CSV table of C-alpha atoms in Angstrom, one decimal:
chain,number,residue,atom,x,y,z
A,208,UNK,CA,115.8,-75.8,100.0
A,209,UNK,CA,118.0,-79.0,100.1
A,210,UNK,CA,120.3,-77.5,102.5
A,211,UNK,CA,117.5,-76.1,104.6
A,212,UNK,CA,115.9,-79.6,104.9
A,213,UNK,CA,119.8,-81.2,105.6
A,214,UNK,CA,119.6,-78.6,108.9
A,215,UNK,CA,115.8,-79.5,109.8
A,216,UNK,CA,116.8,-83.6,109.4
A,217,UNK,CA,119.9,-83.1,111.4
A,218,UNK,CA,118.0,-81.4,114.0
A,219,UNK,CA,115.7,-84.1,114.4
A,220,UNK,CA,118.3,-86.8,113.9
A,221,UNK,CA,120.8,-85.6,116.3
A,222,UNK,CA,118.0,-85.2,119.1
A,223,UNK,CA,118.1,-81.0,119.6
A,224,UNK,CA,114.7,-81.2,119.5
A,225,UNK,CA,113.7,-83.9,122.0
A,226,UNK,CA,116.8,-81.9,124.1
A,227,UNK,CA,114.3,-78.6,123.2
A,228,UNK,CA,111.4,-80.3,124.4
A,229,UNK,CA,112.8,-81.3,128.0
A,230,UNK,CA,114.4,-78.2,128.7
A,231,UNK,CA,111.2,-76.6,127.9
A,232,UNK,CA,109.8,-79.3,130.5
A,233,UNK,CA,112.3,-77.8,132.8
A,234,UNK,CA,111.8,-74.6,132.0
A,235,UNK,CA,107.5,-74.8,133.0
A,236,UNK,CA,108.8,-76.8,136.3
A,237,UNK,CA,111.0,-73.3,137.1
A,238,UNK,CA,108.4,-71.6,136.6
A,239,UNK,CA,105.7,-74.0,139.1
A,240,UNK,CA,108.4,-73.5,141.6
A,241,UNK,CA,108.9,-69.7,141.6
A,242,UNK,CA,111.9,-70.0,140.8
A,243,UNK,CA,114.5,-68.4,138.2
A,244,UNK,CA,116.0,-70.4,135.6
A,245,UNK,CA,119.3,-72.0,136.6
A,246,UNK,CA,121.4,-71.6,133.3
A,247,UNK,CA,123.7,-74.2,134.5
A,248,UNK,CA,121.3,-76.8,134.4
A,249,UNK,CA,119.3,-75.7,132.0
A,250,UNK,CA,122.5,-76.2,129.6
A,251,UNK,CA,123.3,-79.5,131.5
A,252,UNK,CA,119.9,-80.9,130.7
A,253,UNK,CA,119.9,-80.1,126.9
A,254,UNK,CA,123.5,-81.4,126.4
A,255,UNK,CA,123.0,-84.7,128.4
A,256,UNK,CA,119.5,-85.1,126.6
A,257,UNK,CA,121.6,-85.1,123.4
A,258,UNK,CA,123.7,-87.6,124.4
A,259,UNK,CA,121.1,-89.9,126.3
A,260,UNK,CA,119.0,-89.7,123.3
A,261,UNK,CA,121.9,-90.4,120.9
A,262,UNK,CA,123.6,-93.0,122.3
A,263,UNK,CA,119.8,-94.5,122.6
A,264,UNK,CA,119.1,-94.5,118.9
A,265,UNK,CA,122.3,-94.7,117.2
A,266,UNK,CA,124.4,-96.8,119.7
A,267,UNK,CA,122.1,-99.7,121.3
A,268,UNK,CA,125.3,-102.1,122.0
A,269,UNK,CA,128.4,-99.9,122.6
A,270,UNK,CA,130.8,-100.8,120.2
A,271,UNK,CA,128.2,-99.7,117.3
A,272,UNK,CA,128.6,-96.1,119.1
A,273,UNK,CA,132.1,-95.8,118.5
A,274,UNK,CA,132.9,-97.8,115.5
A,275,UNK,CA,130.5,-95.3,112.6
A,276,UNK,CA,131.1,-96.4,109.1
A,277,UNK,CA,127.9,-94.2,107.8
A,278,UNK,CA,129.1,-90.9,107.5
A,279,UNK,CA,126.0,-88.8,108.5
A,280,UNK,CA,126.0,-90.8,111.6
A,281,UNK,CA,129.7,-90.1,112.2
A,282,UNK,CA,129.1,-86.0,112.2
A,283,UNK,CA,126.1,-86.9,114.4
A,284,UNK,CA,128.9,-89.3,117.1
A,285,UNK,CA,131.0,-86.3,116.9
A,286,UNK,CA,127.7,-83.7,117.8
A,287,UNK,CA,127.3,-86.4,120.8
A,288,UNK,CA,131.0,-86.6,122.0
A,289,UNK,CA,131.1,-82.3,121.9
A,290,UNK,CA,127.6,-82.3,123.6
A,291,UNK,CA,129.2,-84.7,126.2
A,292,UNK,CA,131.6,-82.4,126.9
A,293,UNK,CA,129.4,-79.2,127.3
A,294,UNK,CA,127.4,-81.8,129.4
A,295,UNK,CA,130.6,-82.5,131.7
A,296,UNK,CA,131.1,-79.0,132.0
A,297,UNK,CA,128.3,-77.4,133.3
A,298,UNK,CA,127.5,-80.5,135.5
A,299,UNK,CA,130.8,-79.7,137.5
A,300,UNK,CA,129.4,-76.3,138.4
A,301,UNK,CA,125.9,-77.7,139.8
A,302,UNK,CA,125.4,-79.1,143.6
A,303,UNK,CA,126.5,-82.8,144.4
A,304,UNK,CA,122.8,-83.8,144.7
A,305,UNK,CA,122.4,-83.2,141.5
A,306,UNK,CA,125.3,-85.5,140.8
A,307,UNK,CA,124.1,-88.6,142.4
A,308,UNK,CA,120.4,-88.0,140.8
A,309,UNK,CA,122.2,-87.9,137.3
A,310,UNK,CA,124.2,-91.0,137.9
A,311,UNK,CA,120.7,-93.0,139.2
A,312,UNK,CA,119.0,-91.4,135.9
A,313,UNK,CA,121.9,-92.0,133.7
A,314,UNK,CA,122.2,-95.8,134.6
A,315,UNK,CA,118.6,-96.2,134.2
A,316,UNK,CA,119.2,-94.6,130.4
A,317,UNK,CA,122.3,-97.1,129.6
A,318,UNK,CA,120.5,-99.7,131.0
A,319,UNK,CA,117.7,-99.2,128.3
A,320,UNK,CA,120.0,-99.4,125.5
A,321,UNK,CA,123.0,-101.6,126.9
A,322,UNK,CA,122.2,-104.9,128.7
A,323,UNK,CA,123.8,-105.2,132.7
A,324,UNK,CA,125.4,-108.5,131.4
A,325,UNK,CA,126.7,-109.9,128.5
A,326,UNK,CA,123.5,-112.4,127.6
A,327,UNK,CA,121.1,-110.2,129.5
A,328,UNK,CA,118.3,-108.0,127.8
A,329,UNK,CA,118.5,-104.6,128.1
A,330,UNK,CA,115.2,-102.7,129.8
A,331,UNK,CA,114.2,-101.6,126.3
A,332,UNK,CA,113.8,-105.4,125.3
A,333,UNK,CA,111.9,-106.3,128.6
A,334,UNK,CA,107.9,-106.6,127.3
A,335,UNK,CA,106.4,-103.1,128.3
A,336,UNK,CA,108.3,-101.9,130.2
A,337,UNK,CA,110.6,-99.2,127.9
A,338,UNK,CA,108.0,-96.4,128.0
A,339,UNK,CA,108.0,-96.5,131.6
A,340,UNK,CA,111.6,-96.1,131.3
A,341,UNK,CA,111.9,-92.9,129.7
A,342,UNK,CA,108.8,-91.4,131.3
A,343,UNK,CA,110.7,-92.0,134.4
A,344,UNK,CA,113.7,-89.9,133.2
A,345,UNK,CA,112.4,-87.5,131.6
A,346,UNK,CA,110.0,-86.7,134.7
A,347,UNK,CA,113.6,-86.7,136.2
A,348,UNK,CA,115.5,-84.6,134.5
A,349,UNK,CA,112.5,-82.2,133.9
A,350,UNK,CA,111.2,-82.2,137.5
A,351,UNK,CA,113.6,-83.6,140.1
A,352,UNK,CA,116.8,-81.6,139.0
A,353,UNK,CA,115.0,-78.5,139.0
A,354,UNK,CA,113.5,-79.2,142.4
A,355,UNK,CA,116.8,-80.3,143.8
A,356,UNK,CA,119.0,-76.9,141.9
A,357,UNK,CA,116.0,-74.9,144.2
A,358,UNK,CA,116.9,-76.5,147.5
A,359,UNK,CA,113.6,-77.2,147.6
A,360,UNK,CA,111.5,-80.3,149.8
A,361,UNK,CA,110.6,-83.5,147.8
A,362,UNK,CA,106.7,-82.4,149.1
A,363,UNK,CA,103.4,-83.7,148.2
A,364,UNK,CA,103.2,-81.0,144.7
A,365,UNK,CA,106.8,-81.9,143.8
A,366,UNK,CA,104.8,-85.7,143.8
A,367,UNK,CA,102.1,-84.5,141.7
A,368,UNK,CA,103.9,-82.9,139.1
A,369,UNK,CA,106.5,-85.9,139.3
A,370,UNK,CA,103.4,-88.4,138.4
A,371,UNK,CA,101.8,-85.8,135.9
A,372,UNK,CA,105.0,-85.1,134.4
A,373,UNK,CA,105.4,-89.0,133.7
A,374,UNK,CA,101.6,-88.9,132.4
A,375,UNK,CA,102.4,-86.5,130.4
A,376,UNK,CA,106.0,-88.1,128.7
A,377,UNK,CA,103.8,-91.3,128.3
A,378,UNK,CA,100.8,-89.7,126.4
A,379,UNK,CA,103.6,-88.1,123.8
A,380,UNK,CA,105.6,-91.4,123.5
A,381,UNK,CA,102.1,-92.9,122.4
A,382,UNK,CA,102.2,-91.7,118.9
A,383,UNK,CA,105.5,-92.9,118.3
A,384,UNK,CA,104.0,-96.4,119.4
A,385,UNK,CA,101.2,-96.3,117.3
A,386,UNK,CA,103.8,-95.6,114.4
A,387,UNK,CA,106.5,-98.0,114.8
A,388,UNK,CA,103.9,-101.0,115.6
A,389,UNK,CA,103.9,-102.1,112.6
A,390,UNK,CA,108.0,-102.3,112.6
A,391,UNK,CA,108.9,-103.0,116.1
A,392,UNK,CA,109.7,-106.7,117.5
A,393,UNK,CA,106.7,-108.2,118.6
A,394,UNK,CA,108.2,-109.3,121.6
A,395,UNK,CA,108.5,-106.1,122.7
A,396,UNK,CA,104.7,-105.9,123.5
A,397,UNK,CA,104.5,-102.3,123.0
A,398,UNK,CA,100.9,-101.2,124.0
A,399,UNK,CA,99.3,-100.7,120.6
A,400,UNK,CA,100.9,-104.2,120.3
A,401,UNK,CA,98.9,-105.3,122.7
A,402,UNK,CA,95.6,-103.3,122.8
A,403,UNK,CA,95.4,-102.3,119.3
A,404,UNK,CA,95.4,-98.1,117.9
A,405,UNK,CA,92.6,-97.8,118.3
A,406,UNK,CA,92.5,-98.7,122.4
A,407,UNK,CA,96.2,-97.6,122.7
A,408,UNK,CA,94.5,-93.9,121.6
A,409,UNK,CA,91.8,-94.1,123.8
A,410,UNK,CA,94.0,-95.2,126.5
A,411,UNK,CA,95.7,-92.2,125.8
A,412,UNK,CA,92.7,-89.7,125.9
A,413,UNK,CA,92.3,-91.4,129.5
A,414,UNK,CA,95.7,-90.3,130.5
A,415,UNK,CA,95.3,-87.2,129.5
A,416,UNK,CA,92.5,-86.5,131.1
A,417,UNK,CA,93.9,-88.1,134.8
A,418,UNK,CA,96.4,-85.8,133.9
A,419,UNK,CA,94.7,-82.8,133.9
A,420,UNK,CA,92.4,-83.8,137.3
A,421,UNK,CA,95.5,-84.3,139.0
A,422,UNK,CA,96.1,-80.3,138.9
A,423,UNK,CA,93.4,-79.8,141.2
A,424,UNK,CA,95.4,-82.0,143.9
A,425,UNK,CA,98.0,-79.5,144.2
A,426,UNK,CA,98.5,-77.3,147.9
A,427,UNK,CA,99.3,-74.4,145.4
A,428,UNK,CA,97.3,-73.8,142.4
A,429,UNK,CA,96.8,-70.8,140.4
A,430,UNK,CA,93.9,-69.7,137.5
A,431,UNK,CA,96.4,-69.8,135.0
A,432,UNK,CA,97.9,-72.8,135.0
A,433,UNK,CA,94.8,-74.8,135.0
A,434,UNK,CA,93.6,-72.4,131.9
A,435,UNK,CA,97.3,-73.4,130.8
A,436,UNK,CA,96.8,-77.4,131.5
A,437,UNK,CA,93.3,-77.3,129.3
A,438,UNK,CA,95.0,-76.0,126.0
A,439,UNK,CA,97.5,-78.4,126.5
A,440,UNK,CA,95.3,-81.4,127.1
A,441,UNK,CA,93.5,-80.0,124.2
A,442,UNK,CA,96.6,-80.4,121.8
A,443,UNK,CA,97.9,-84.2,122.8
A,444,UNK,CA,94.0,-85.2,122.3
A,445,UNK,CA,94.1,-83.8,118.9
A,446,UNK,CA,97.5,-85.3,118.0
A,447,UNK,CA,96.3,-88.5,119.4
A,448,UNK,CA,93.1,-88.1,117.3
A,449,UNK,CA,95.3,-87.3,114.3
A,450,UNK,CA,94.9,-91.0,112.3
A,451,UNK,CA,97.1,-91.1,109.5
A,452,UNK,CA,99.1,-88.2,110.2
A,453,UNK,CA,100.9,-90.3,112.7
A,454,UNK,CA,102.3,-92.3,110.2
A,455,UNK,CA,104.6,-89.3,109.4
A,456,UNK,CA,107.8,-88.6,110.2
A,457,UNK,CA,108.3,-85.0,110.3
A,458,UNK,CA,104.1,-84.6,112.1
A,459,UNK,CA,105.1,-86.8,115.1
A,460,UNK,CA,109.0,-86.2,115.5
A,461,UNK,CA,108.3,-82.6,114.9
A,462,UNK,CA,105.4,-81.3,116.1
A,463,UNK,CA,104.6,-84.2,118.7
A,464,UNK,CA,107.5,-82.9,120.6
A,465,UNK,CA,107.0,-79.6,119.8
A,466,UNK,CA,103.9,-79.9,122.9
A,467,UNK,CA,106.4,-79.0,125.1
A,468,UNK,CA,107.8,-76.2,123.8
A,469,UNK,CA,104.1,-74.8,122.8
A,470,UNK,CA,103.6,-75.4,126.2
A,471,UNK,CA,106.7,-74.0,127.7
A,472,UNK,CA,105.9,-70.9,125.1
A,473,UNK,CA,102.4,-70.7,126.8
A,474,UNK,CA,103.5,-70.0,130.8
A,475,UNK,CA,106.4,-67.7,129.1
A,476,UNK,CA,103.8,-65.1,127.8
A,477,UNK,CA,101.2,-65.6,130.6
A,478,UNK,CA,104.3,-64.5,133.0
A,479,UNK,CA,105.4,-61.5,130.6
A,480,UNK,CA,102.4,-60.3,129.3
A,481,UNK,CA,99.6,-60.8,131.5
């Protein structure tokens, strides 16, 4: 059982199961597009993820990132630097505009963790504005990419799920807030900083539910996937809803950002078995 919970932490540690959740992301924006799974990006996202998310937590001024004295944090550097490579790899075989939409995304993800200048703040210190941040580039990786590996037009649905898919990133970054309020800098003015749980939930709730009325805005919209939308609403309300449970690690590192892949999970058996 030790050993087994050693995997489980390092999986959650080392970010494979955020880098699960956003390739699941990707995956539901494949299928939106009717489009088959590019593997090559699909293994591009999940290693980058890896090492976006890494470098995020474990690395926030550089130096830190290569100088490890801890040594579950060094096998966790050394996941990161392999992961980059993989990364490297199957970014080389994708299409140029992919290329530059990475570099825009990955500036914007070193620029939350590592300040532009020497005394300047880096976005994650800037009051508010972090969550923004990584809705913005997770509804990039998990929507742009995918539209841009199908050739396909930046049209008004790829701007609907672009803004739900933000919606969506910021709803499951809520109970994370909720948790760390009580920890993070106050100058950080997270939101249940500012408004309290209790209004940060509700707040929450209301995004969810803009979320799911933005469907309906869609040129092409199909039975299922509103059916599909519902249960998922359904879920982040009861995880925002949860209380207590929030206060957990393994409830809101685990199964918070499991949504995704239940999600992801969801449109996979509709498509096969229905």
């Amino acid at each position: 059982m030790r050993i087994l919970k050693t995997i489980f932490d390092f999986y959650l540690d080392a970010s494979i199961h955020v880098a699960v959740a956003v390739i699941s992301m990707t995956g539901v924006t494949f299928h939106l597009l009717g489009s088959s799974s590019d593997i090559n990006l699909l293994g591009f996202i999940f290693f980058s993820v890896i090492v976006c998310y890494n470098f995020i937590k474990y690395g926030v001024e550089a130096y830190k990132y290569l100088i490890v004295s801890n040594v579950y944090h060094k096998v966790i550097q050394i996941f990161s630097f392999v992961s980059f490579a993989f990364a490297i790899y199957f970014l080389i075989q994708l299409d140029e505009q992919i290329w530059v939409a990475t570099v825009v995304l990955g500036v914007l993800s070193a620029l939350y963790a590592v300040p532009l200048l020497p005394r300047a703040k880096n976005l994650r210190n800037l009051a508010g504005l972090k969550i923004y941040i990584v809705a913005f580039v997770w509804a990039g990786f998990s929507v742009l990419l995918p539209v841009l590996d199908a050739k396909m037009t930046l049209d008004w649905d790829f701007a609907v799920t672009f803004i739900q898919r933000m919606l969506l990133v910021l709803v499951l970054i809520l109970p994370f807030e909720i948790r760390d309020m009580q920890w993070d800098d106050k100058r950080l003015r997270t939101l249940p900083q500012v408004l309290g749980a209790k209004n940060t939930t509700r707040l929450g709730i209301g995004l969810t539910l803009i979320f799911f009325l933005l469907t309906f805005l869609r040129d092409e919209l199909h039975q299922q996937e509103i059916a599909l939308r519902a249960i998922l609403c359904v879920a982040l309300i009861l995880v925002l809803l949860s209380g207590k449970r929030l206060q957990s690690k393994y409830f809101v590192m685990f199964w918070v950002e499991a949504i995704p892949i239940f999600w992801f999970c969801m449109f996979w058996c509709v498509e096969k078995y229905i």
